[in-house]
XYZ file of C-alpha atoms in Angstrom:
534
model
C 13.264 13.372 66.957
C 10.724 11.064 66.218
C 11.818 8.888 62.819
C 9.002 7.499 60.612
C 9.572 3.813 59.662
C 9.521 2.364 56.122
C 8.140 -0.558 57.277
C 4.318 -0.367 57.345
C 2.458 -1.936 60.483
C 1.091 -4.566 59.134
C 2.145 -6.242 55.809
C -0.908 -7.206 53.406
C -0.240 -10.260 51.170
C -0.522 -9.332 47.760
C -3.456 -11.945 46.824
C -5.476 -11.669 43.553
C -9.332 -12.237 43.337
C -9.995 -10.540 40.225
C -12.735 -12.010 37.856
C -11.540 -12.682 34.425
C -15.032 -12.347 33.033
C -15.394 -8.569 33.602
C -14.753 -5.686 31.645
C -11.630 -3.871 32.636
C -12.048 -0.131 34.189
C -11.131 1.112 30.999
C -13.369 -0.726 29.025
C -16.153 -0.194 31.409
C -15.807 3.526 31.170
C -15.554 3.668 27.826
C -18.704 5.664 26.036
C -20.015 6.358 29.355
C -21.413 9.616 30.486
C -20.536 10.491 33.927
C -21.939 13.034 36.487
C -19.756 14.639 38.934
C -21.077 17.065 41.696
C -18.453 18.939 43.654
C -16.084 19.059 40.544
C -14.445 21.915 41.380
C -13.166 20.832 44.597
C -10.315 19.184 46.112
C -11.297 15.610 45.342
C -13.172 16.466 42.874
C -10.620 18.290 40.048
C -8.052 14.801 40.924
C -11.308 12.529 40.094
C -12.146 14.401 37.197
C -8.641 14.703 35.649
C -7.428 10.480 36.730
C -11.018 9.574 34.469
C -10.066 11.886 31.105
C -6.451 10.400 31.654
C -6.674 6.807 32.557
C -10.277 6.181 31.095
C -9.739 8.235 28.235
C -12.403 6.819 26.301
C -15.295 7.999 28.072
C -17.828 9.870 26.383
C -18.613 13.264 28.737
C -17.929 14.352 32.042
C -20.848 16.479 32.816
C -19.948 18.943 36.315
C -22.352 20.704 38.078
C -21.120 24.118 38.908
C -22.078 27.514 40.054
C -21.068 30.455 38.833
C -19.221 32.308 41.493
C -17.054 35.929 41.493
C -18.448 37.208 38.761
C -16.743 34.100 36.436
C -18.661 31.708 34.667
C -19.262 27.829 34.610
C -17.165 28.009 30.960
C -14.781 30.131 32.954
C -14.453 28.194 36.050
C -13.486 25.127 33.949
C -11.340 26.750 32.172
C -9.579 27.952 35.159
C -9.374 24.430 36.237
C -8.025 22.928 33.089
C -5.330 25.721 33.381
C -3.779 24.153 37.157
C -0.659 22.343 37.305
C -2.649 19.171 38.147
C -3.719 18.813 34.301
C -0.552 19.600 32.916
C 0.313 16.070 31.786
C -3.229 15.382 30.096
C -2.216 19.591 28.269
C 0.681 17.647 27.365
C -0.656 14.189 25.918
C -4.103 14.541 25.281
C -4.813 18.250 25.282
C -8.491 17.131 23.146
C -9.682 14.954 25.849
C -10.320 18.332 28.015
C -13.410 19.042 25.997
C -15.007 15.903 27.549
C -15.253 17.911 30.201
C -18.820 19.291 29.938
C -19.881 22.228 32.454
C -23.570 21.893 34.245
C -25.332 25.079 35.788
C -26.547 24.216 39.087
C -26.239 24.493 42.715
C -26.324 21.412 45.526
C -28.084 23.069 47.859
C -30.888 24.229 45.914
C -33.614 21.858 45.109
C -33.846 19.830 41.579
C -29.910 20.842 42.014
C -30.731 23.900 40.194
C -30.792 22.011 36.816
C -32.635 23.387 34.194
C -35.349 21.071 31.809
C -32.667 21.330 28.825
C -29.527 20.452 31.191
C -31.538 17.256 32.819
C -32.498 16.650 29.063
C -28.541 16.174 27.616
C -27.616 14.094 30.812
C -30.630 11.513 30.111
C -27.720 8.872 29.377
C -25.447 9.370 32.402
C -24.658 5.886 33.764
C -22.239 6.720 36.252
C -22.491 9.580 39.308
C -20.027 10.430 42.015
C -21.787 12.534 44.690
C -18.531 14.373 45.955
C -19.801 18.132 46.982
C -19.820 19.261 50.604
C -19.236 21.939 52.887
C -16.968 20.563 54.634
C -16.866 23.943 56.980
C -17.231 23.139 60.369
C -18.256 25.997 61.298
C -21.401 26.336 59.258
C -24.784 27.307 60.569
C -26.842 24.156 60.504
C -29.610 25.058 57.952
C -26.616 25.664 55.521
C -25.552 22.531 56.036
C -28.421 21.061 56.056
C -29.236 22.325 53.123
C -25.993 21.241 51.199
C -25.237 18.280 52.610
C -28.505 16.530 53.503
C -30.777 18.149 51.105
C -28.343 18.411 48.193
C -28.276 14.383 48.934
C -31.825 13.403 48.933
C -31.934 15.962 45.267
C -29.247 14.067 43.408
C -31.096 10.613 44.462
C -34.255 12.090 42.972
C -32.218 12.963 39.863
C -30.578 9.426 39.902
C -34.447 8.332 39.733
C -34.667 9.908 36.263
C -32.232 7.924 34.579
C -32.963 4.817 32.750
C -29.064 3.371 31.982
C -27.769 4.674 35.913
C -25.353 1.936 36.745
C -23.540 3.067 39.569
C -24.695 6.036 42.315
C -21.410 6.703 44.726
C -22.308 9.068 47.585
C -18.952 10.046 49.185
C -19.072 10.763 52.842
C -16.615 10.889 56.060
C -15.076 8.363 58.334
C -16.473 11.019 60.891
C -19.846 10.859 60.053
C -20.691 9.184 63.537
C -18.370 10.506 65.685
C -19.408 9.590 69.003
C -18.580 5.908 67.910
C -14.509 5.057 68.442
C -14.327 2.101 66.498
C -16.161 2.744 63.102
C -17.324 -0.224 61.079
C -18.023 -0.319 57.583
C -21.585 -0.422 57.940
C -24.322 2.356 58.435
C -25.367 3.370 62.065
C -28.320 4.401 63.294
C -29.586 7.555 62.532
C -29.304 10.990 64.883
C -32.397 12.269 63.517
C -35.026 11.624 60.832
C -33.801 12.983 57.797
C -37.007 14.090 56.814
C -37.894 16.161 59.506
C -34.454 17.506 59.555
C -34.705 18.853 55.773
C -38.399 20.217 56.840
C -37.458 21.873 59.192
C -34.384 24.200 57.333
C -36.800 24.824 54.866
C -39.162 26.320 57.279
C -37.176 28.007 60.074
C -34.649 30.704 59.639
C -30.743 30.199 60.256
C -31.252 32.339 64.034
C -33.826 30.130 65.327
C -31.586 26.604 63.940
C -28.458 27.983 65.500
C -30.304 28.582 69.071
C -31.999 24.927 68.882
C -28.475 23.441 67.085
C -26.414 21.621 70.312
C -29.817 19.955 71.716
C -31.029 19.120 68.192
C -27.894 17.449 66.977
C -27.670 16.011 69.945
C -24.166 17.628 70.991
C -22.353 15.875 68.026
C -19.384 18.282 67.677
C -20.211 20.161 64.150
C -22.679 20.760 61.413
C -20.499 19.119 59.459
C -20.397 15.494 60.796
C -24.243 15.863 62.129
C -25.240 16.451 58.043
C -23.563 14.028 56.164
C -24.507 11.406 59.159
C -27.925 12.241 58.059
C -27.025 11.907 54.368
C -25.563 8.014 54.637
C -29.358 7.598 55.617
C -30.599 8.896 52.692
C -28.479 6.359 50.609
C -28.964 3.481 52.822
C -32.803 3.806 52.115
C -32.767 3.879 48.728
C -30.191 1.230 48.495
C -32.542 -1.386 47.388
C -33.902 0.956 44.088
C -30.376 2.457 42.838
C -27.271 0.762 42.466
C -25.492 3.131 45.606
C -22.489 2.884 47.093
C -21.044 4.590 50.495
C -17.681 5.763 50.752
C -15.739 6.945 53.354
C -12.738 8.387 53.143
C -10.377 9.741 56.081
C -8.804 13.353 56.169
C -7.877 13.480 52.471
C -4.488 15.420 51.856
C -1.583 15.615 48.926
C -1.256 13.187 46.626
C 1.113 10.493 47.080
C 2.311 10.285 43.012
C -0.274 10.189 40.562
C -0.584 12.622 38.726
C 1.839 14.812 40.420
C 3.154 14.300 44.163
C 2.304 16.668 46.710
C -0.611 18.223 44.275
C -2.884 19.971 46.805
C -5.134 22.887 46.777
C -6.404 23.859 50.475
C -4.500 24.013 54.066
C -6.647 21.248 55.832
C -5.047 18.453 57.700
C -1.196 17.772 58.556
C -0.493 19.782 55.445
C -2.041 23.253 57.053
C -0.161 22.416 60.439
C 3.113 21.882 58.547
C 2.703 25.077 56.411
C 1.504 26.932 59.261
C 4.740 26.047 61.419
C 7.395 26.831 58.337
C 5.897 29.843 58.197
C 6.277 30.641 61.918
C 2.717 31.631 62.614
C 1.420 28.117 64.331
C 3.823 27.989 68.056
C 1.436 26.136 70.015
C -1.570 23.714 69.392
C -3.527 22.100 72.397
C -4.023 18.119 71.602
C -2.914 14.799 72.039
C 0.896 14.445 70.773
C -0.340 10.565 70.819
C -3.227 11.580 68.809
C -2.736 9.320 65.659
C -3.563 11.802 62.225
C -5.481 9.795 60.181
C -4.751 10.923 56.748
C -5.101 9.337 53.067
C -3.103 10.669 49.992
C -6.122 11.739 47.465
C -4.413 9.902 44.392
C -5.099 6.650 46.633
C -8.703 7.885 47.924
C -9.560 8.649 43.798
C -8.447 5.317 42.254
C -10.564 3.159 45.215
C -13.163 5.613 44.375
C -12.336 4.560 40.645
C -12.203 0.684 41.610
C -15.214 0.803 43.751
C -17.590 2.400 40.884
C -16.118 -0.280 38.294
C -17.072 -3.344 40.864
C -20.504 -2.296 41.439
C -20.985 -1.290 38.012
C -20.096 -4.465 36.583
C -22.258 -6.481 38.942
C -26.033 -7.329 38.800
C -27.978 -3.907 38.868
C -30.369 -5.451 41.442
C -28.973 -8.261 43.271
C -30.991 -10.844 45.676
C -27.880 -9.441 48.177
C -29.616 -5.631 50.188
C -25.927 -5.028 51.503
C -25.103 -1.371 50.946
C -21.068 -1.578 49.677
C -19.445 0.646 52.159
C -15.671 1.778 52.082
C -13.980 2.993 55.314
C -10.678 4.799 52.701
C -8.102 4.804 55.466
C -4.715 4.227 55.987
C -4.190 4.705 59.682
C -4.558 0.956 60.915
C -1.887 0.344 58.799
C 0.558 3.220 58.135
C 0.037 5.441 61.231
C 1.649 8.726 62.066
C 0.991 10.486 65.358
C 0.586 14.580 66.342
C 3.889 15.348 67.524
C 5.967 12.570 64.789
C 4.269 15.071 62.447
C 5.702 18.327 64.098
C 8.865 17.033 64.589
C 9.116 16.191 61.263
C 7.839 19.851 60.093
C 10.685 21.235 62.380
C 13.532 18.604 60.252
C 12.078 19.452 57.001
C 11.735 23.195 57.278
C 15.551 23.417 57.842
C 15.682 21.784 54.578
C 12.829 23.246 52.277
C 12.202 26.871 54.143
C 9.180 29.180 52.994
C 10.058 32.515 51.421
C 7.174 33.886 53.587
C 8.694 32.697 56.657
C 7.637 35.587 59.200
C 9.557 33.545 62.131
C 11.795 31.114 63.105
C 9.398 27.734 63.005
C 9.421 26.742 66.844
C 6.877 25.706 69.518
C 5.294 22.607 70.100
C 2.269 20.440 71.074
C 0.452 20.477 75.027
C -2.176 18.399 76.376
C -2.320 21.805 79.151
C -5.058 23.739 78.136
C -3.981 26.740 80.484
C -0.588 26.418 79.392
C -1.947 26.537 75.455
C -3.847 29.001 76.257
C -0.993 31.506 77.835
C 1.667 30.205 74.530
C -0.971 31.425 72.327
C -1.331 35.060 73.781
C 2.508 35.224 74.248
C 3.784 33.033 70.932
C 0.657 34.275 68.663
C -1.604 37.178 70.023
C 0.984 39.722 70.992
C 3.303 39.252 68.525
C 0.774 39.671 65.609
C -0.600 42.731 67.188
C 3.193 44.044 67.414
C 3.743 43.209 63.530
C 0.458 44.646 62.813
C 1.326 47.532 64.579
C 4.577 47.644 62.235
C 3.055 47.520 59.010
C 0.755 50.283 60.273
C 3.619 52.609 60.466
C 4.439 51.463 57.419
C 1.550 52.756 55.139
C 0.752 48.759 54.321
C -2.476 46.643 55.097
C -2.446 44.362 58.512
C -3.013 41.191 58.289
C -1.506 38.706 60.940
C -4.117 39.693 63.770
C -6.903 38.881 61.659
C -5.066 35.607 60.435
C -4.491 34.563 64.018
C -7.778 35.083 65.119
C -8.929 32.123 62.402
C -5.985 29.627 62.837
C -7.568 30.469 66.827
C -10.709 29.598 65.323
C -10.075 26.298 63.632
C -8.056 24.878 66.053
C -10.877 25.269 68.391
C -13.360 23.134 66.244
C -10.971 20.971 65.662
C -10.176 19.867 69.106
C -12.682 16.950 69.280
C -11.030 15.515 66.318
C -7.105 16.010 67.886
C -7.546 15.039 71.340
C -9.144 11.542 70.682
C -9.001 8.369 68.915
C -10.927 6.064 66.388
C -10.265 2.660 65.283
C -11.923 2.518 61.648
C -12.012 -1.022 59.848
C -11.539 -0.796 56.364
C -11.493 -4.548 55.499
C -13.963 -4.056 52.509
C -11.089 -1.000 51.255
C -8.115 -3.094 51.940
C -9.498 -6.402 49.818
C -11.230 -4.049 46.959
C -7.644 -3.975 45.957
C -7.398 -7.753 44.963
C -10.394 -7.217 42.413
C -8.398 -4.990 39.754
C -7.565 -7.102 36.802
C -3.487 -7.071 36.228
C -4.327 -5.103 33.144
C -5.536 -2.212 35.830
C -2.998 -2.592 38.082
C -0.595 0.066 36.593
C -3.115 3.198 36.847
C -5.622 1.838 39.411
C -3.666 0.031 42.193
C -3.614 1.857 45.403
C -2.343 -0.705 47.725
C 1.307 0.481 47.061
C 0.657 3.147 50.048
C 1.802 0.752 52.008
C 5.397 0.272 50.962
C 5.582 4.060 50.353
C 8.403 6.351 52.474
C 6.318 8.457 54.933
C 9.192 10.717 55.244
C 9.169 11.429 51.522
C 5.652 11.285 51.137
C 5.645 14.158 53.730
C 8.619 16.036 51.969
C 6.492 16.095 48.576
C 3.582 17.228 50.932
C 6.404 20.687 51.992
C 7.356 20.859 48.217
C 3.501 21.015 46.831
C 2.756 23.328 49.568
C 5.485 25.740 48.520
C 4.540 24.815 44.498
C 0.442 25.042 44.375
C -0.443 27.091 47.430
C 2.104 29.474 48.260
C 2.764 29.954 44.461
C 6.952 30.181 45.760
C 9.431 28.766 43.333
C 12.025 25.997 43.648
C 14.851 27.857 42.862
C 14.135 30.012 45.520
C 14.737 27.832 47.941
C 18.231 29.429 48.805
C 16.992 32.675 49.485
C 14.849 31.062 51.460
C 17.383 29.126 53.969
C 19.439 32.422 54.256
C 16.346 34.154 54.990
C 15.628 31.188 57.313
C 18.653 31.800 59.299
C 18.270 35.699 59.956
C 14.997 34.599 61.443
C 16.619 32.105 63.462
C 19.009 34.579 64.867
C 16.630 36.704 65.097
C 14.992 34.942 67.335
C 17.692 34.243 69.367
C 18.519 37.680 70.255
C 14.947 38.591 70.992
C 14.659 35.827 73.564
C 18.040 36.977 74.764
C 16.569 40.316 74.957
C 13.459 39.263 76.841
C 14.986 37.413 79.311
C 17.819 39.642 79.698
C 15.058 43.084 80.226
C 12.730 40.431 82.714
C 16.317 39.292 85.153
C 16.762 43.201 84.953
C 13.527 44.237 86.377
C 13.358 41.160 88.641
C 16.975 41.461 89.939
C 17.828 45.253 89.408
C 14.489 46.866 89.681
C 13.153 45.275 92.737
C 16.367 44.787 94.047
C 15.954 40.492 94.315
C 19.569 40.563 93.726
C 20.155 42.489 96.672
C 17.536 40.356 98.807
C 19.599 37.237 97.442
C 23.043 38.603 98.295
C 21.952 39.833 101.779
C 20.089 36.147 102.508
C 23.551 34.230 101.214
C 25.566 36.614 103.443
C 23.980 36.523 106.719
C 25.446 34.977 109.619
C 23.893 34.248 113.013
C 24.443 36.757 116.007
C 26.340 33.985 118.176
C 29.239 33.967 115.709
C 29.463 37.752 115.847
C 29.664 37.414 119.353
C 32.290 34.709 119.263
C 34.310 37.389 117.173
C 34.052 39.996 119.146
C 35.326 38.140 122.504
């Protein structure tokens, strides 16, 4: 098995470069109103909920939301302050929730959807983190478009509006120029003019945009990465008239400790491949086992994010420097762990912390074979889902595991320019933002500690939220679960007996190969039967 090492690649010296003259975070959140879009996503609810408990102070946390399934924006927040992930600020500082101010609005639409009263009560907002996305990679590009680019050049022209704006963060990708493998933090020319590019999904409809999509996007490998490449142009331009920042994280997945570790709330990244295995459904996966997975724990992605909105808030609104502050948030130059260390680590910790909804022994692997991936996932995921299917059919209950196949199919396929190569991202300007936080920050802002931190725990609190927050399975079921774990295992050891056992059969029995085999080993030549016969 691959074993993780404690010790990080490359030790950082712990060097301080704070300024005694500034405000600390706390203090320079404190009274502030602050504008979140994309609050009710991933990065989003742990931004939202590390401000109200670390920078407690603050005046209102306004969040643009939608209403959506029939719930809403009261509702939706409610439903948010209700997750695990606030339970410590329910505990300590239940009355700091109602700082938490809900916005009606949409991204993609244009003025964000805000209405004259909403734009009104945010007049003193002095702080906005730009954080919603699709981050789909499968989207049709004027939906993208119309989110991600769009959405971008709407919140700048709200931004415009607001006479106290200190700080403007737009958060983007490390993957926003993909077809670069060694990403700088600095912008890069554009693919397209964003201009056009928003003209043109306002006038065309989503057929004609997907048929003109490869050659317009010029065979970048989503929507996705094409859209918010087009959005860091939007914030380099205006650079010079609002106080912007660019920031970049990596693949963002659980948190490392703060507030909670292993808090997550979707399936993308190492976390989805690790579930996916425990639960027996992911056998195969066609990419680079050297392929390094560059993830970041969101707790350290939200305090930079924290950090980097307190430096450029506390600096000269318009300095004689036009440098856009960019952030690369990575970890991988420094903490690296590749493909298959990940799935041979899923495979060790899955004997330990089993899923109750294990369908299957976890098994399989990783090939660089494309052929070979391609017959594992008819044999190891097709046919056996259709069988299962076939069983809960006869069962009176609803299939599921064809349908579920068919999209793990899906997303591995746009993933595979991401898993079968390799970037170098620098991330000097991330890495050194650390040394700015004043000691008196260092407790509930430093993020630096990542690199001291045990991978192989980190990725056992990753197993443990998985089970917690999205399969909703308890820890005191994790008994059941390894008894349950080893009928599967045994299971699966007398169907591939089985298998093998019924193919030898037909092979050896059926078309008599045995008897081909026995006659070929027994033959002798017809001068030694004449020898015996003299």
């Amino acid at each position: 098995m691959h074993t993780f090492s404690n010790h990080p690649i490359g030790l950082l010296p712990v060097e301080q470069n704070f300024d005694p003259s500034k405000p600390s975070i706390r203090d320079f959140f404190a009274g502030r109103d602050i504008f979140i879009t994309g609050g009710t996503g991933f990065m989003g609810k742990v931004l939202i909920e590390k401000l109200l408990r670390s920078c407690s102070e603050l005046n209102n946390i306004f969040i643009l939301i939608r209403e959506k399934k029939q719930k809403t924006i009261d509702e939706r927040v409610k439903e948010i302050q209700q997750l695990p992930l606030f339970e410590k600020l329910r505990k300590e500082a239940p009355d700091v929730l109602n700082k938490m101010v809900p916005v009606h609005g949409d991204v993609s639409l244009l003025g964000l959807g805000l209405s004259e009263s909403d734009v009104d009560r945010m007049h003193n907002v002095s702080v906005i983190f730009h954080v919603a996305a699709s981050v789909r990679f499968d989207d049709p590009l004027k939906t993208a478009i119309l989110l991600n680019t769009r959405g971008t050049r709407e919140l700048v022209r709200f931004s415009e509006k607001l006479t106290n704006l200190r700080v403007l963060m737009h958060v983007s990708s490390t993957y926003s120029n993909p077809d670069r493998y060694v990403i700088d933090e600095e912008v890069y020319p554009a693919y397209a003019n964003w201009r056009d590019t928003i003209r043109i999904a306002e006038t065309f409809d989503e057929e004609t945009l997907d048929v003109l999509a490869p050659k317009y996007m010029g065979f970048l490998p989503n929507t996705y990465v094409f859209t918010k490449s087009l959005a860091e142009q939007i914030v380099n331009e205006h650079k010079d008239r609002l106080p912007m920042i660019l920031f970049r994280p990596s693949i963002v997945i659980s948190s490392m400790k703060d507030p909670i570790p292993g808090w997550m709330d979707n399936f993308n990244g190492p976390v989805g491949l690790l579930v996916g295995c425990g639960i027996g459904l992911c056998r195969t996966m066609y990419c680079d086992p050297n392929n390094i997975a560059d993830f970041t724990p969101v707790d350290v992605c939200i305090k930079a994010m924290i950090v980097a909105a307190w430096k450029r808030g506390t600096e000269p609104l318009y300095s004689t420097s036009t440098d856009l502050p960019i952030y690369n948030c990575c970890i991988s130059n420094l903490r690296n762990s590749t493909m298959s260390q990940i799935v041979e680590l899923g495979r060790s910790l899955s004997d330990e912390i089993p899923l109750d909804r294990c369908i299957w022994a976890p098994g399989g692997g990783i090939t660089q074979v494309r052929l070979y991936n391609l017959i594992r996932v008819l044999l190891y995921h097709i046919l056996p889902a259709i069988f299962i299917d076939g069983i809960f059919r006869l069962m009176g209950q609803k299939p599921f595991l064809a349908k579920l196949q068919r999209k793990i199919y899906t997303a591995n396929v746009a993933l595979e320019y991401f898993i079968l190569n390799n970037w170098d991202f620098k991330n000097s300007n991330f890495i050194e933002l650390a040394s700015e936080i004043k000691p008196e920050d260092n407790k509930d802002f430093y993020y630096r500690d990542f690199i001291e931190f045990d991978v192989t725990l980190y990725f056992r609190n990753c197993i443990l939220g998985a089970r917690r927050y999205l399969l909703k399975e308890k820890d005191e079921n994790i008994p059941k679960a390894l008894a349950h774990l080893k009928r599967m295992k045994l299971l699966d050891k007398v169907c591939k007996t089985i298998i093998v056992a019924s193919f030898l059969y037909i092979i050896l029995i059926q078309f008599d190969l045995l008897g081909i085999i026995l006659y070929l080993f027994s033959y002798r030549p017809f001068y030694a039967l004449d020898l015996d016969c003299k």
